[in-house]
Tab-separated table of C-alpha atoms in Angstrom:
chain	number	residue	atom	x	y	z
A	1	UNK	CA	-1.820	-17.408	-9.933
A	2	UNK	CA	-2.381	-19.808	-7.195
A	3	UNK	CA	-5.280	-22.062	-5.730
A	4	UNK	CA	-6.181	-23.132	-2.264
A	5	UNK	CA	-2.841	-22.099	-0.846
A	6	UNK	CA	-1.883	-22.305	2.710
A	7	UNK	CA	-0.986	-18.267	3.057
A	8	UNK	CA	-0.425	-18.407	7.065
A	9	UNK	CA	-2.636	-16.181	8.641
A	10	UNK	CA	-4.501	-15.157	5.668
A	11	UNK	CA	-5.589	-19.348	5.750
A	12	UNK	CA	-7.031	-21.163	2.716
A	13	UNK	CA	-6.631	-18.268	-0.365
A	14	UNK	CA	-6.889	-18.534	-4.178
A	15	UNK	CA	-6.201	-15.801	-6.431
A	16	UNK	CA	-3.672	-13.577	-8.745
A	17	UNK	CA	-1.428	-10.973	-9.428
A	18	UNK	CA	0.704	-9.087	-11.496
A	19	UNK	CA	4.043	-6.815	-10.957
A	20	UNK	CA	6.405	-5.476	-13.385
A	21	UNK	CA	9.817	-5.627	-12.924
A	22	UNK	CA	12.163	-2.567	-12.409
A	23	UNK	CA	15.246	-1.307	-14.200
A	24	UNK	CA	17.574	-0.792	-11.731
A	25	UNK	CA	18.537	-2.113	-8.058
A	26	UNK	CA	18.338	0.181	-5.685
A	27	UNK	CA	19.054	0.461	-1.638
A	28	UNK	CA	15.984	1.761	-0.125
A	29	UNK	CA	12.325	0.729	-1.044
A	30	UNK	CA	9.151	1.986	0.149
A	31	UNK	CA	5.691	1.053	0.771
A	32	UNK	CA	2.630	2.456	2.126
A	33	UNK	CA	-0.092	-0.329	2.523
A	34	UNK	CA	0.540	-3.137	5.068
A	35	UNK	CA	-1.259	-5.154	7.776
A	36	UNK	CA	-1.070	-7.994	9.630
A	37	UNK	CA	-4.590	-8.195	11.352
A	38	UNK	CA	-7.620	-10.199	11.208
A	39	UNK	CA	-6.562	-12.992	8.334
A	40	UNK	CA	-4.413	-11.253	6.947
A	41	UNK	CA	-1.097	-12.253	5.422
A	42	UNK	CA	1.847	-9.826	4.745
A	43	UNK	CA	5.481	-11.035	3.795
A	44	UNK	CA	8.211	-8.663	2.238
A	45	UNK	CA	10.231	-10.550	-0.455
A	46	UNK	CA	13.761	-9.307	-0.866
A	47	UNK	CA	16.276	-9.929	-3.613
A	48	UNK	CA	19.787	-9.525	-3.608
A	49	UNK	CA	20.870	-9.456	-7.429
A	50	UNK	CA	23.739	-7.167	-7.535
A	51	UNK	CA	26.353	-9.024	-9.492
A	52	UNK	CA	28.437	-5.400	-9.598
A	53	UNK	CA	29.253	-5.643	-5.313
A	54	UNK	CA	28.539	-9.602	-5.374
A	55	UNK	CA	28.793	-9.269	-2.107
A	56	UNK	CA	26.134	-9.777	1.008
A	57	UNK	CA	23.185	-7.174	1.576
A	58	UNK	CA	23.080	-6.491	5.236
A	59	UNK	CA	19.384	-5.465	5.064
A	60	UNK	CA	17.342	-3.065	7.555
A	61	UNK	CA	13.529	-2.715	7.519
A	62	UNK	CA	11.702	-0.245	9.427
A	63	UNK	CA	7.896	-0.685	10.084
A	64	UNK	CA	6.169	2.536	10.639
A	65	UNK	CA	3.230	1.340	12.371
A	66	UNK	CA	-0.416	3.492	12.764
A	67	UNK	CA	-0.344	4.870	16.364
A	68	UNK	CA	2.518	3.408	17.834
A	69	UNK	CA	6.474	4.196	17.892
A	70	UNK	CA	8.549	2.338	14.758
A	71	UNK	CA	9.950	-1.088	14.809
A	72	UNK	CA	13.654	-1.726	13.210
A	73	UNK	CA	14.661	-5.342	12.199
A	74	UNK	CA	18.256	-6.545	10.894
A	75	UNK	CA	19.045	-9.258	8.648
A	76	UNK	CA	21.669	-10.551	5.723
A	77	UNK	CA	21.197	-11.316	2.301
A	78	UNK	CA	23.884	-13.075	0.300
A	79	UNK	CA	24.793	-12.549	-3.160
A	80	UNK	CA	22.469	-13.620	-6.046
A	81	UNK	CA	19.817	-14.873	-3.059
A	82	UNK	CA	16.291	-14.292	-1.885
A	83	UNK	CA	14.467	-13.930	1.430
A	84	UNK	CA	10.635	-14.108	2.211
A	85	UNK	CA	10.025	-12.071	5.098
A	86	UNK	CA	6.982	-12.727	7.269
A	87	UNK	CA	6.003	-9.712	8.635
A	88	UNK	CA	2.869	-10.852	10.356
A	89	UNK	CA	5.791	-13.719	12.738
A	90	UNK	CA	7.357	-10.224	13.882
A	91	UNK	CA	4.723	-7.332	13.720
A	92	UNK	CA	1.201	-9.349	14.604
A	93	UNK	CA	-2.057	-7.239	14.444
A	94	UNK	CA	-0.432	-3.681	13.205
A	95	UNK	CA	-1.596	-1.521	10.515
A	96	UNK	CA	1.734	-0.615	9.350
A	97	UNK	CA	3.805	0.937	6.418
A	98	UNK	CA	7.875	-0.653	5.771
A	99	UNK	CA	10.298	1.352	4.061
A	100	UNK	CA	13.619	-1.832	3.266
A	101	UNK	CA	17.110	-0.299	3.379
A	102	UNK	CA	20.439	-1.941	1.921
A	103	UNK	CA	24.338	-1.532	2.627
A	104	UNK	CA	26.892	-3.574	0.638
A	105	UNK	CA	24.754	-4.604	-2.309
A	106	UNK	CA	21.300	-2.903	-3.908
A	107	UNK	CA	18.378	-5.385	-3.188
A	108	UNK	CA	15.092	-5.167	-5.114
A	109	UNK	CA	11.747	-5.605	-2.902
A	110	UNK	CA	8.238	-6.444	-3.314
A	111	UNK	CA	5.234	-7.159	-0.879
A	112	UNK	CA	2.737	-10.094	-1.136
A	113	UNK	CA	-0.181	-9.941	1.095
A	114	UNK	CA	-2.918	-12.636	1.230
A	115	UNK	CA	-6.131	-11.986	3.060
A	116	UNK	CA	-9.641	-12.881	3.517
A	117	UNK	CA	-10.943	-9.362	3.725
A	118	UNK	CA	-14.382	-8.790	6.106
A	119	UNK	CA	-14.087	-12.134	6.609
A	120	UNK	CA	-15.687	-13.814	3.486
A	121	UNK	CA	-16.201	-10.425	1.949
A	122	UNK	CA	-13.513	-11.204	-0.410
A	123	UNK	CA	-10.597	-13.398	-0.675
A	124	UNK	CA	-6.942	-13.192	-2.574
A	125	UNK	CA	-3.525	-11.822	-2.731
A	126	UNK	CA	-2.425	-8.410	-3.803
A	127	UNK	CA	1.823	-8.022	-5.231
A	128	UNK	CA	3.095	-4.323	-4.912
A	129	UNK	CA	6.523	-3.326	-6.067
A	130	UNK	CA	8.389	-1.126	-3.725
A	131	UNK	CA	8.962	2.451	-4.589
A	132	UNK	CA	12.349	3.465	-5.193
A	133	UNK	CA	13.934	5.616	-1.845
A	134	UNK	CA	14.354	8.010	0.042
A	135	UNK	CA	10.987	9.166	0.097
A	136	UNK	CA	11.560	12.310	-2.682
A	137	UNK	CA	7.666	12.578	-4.252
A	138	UNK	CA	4.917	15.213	-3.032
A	139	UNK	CA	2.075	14.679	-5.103
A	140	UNK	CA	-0.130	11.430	-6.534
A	141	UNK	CA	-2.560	11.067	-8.679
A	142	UNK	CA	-5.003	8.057	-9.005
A	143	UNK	CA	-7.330	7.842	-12.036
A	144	UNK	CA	-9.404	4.543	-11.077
A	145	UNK	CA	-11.559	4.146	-8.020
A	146	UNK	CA	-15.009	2.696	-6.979
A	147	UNK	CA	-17.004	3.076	-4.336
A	148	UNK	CA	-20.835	1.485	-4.403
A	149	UNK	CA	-21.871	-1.523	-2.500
A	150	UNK	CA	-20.268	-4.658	-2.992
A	151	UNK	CA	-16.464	-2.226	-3.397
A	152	UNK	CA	-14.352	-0.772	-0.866
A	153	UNK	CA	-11.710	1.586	-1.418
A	154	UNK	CA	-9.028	2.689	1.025
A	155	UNK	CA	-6.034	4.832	0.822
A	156	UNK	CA	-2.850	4.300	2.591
A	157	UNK	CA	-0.390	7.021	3.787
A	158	UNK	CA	3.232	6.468	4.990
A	159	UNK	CA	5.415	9.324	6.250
A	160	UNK	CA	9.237	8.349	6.413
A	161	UNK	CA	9.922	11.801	7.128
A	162	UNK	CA	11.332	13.423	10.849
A	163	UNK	CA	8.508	15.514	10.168
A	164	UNK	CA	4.752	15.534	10.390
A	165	UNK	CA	3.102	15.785	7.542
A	166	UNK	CA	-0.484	17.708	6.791
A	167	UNK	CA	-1.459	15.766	3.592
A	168	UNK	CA	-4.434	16.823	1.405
A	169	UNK	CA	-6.452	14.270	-0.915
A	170	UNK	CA	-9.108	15.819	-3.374
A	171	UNK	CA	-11.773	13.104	-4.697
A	172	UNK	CA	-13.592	13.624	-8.080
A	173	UNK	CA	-16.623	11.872	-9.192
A	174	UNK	CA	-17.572	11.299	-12.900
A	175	UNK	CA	-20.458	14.090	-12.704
A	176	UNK	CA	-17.715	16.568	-11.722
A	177	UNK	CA	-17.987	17.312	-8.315
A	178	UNK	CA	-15.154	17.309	-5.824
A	179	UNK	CA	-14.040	17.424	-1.971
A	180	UNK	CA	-11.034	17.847	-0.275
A	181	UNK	CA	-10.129	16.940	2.945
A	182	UNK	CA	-6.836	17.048	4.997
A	183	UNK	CA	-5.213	14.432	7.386
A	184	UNK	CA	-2.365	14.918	9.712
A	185	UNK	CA	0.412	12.148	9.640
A	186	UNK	CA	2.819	11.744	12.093
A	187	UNK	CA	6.638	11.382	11.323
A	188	UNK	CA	7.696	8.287	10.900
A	189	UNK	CA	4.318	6.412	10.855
A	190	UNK	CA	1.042	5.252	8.618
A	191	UNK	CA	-2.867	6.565	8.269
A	192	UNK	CA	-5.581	5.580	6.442
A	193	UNK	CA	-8.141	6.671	4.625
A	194	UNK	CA	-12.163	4.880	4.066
A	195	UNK	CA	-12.445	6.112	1.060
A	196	UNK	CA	-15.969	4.623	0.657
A	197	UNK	CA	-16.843	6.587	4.090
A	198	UNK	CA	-15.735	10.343	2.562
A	199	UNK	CA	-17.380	9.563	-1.111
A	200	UNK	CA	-21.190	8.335	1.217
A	201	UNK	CA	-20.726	11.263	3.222
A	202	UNK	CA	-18.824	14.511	1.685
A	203	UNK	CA	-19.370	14.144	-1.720
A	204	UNK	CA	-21.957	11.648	-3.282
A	205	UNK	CA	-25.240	13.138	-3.505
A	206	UNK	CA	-29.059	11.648	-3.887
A	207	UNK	CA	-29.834	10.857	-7.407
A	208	UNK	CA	-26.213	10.546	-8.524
A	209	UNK	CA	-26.051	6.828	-9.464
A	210	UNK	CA	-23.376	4.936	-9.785
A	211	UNK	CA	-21.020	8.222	-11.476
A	212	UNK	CA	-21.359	9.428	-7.607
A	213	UNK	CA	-19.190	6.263	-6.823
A	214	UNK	CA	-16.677	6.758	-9.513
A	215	UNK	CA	-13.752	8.425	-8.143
A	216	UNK	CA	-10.361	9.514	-9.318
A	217	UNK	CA	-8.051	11.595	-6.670
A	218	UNK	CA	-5.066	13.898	-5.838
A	219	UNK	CA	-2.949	13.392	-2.834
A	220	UNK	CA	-0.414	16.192	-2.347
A	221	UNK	CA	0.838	18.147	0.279
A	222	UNK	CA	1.612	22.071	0.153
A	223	UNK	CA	4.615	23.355	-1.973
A	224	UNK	CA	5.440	25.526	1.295
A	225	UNK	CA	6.674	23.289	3.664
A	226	UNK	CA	4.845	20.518	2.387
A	227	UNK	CA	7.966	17.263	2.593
A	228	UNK	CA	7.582	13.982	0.786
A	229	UNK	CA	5.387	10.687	1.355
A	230	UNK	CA	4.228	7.427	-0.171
A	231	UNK	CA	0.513	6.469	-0.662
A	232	UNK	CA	-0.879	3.158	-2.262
A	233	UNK	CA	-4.740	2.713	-2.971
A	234	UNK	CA	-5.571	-1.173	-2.257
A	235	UNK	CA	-9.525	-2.065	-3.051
A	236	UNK	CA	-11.755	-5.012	-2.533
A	237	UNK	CA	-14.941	-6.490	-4.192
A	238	UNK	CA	-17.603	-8.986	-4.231
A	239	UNK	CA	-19.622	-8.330	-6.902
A	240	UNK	CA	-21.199	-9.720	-10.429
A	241	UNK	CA	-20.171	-12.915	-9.261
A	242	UNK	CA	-16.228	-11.940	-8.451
A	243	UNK	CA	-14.274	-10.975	-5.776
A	244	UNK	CA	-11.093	-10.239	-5.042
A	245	UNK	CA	-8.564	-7.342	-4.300
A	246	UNK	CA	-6.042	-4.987	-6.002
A	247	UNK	CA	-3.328	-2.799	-5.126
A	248	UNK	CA	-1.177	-0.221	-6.687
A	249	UNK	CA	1.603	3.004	-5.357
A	250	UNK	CA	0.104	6.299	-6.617
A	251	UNK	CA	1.486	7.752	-10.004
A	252	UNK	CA	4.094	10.364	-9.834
A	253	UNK	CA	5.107	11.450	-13.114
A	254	UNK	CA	4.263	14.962	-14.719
């Protein structure tokens, strides 16, 4: 929790969040959401904790950034030490994805972002656990989602792959109707989805009430061909008196 921090260019923020920890070190991380715009706050937190190599991570990470070619950074680690990296000092005003590679020692990663969102829509900090690399999963589901005034919903898309990727995302409303749309993403790079824009104008209907704003979704792409991604689903509010923002990677198991 924190209260009236200083969070850079995010300025003045109070709010939460909540991560669980993994089971294993690993030496590539991924993750989707990222952006370093309009107060806005983004810093990668890396961990080396490998007592097994005790030995220095030399650390890579690779920003794949919305319409525009990748950006590569270097930097060391020791053993049994921590860096906060500030994205926003190196990548300023991108919409960007980061996948964090490791040689010498497994690291562990997680992003904080801080934000006043629409300016003083909404204000707070989201905490998002890497997922583990290479980029190996082809399908994500997402069970919560919310759409009417006052909540916006977005999806985030990162391709690591050489490859372009056609990826499809099906929406489904709590009165059982659906729509699916597909977005092309290039290799190596990060889209992103209004989610509140598709629900207003593909699939909620007059009359529906607020079950036309409740959405759960699939994002897959095609067993032929189709090669491997990472999505996350961050939201905002300011409603009933709160505000605030979430985040969380899609879920992958079967």
């Amino acid at each position: 929790y924190f209260s009236n921090i200083n969070a850079g260019n995010a300025g003045i923020v109070s709010g939460g969040a909540d991560v669980i920890g993994v089971q294993a070190l690993a030496s590539d991380w991924l993750f989707a959401e990222g952006f370093t715009g309009s107060q806005f706050q983004e810093n990668l937190t890396i961990a080396n904790l490998d007592t097994v190599a005790n030995t220095t991570a030399a650390v890579t990470i690779k920003l794949d950034i919305q319409g525009a070619p990748s950006q590569t950074f270097q930097l060391n680690i020791p053993t049994l030490s921590q860096v906060i990296w500030n994205v926003n000092a190196f990548a300023p005003n991108l919409t960007i994805s980061a996948e964090i590679t490791s040689s010498g020692a497994k690291v562990v990663a997680e992003r904080e972002m801080y934000f006043h969102y629409g300016g003083q829509f909404a204000t707070g900090g989201t905490d998002a656990l890497g997922q583990p690399g290479p980029a190996a999963q082809s399908l994500y589901s997402f069970a919560e989602g919310y759409t009417a005034p006052g909540y916006n919903e977005w999806l985030t898309l990162q391709n690591p792959t050489a490859n372009a990727e056609t990826i499809y995302v099906t929406l489904y409303n709590a009165l059982g109707n659906s729509f699916t749309f597909s977005m092309n993403v290039p290799a190596q790079s990060r889209a992103t989805v209004n989610v509140n824009g598709v629900v207003s104008t593909s699939l909620y209907r007059n009359g529906d009430g607020f079950k036309g704003y409740e959405v759960s979704m699939t994002v897959q792409t095609t067993n032929v061909g189709g090669g491997p991604f990472v999505v996350e689903r961050p939201m905002y509010w300011n409603a009933s008196g709160t505000q605030g923002g979430t985040d969380i990677i899609g879920y992958i198991g079967g």
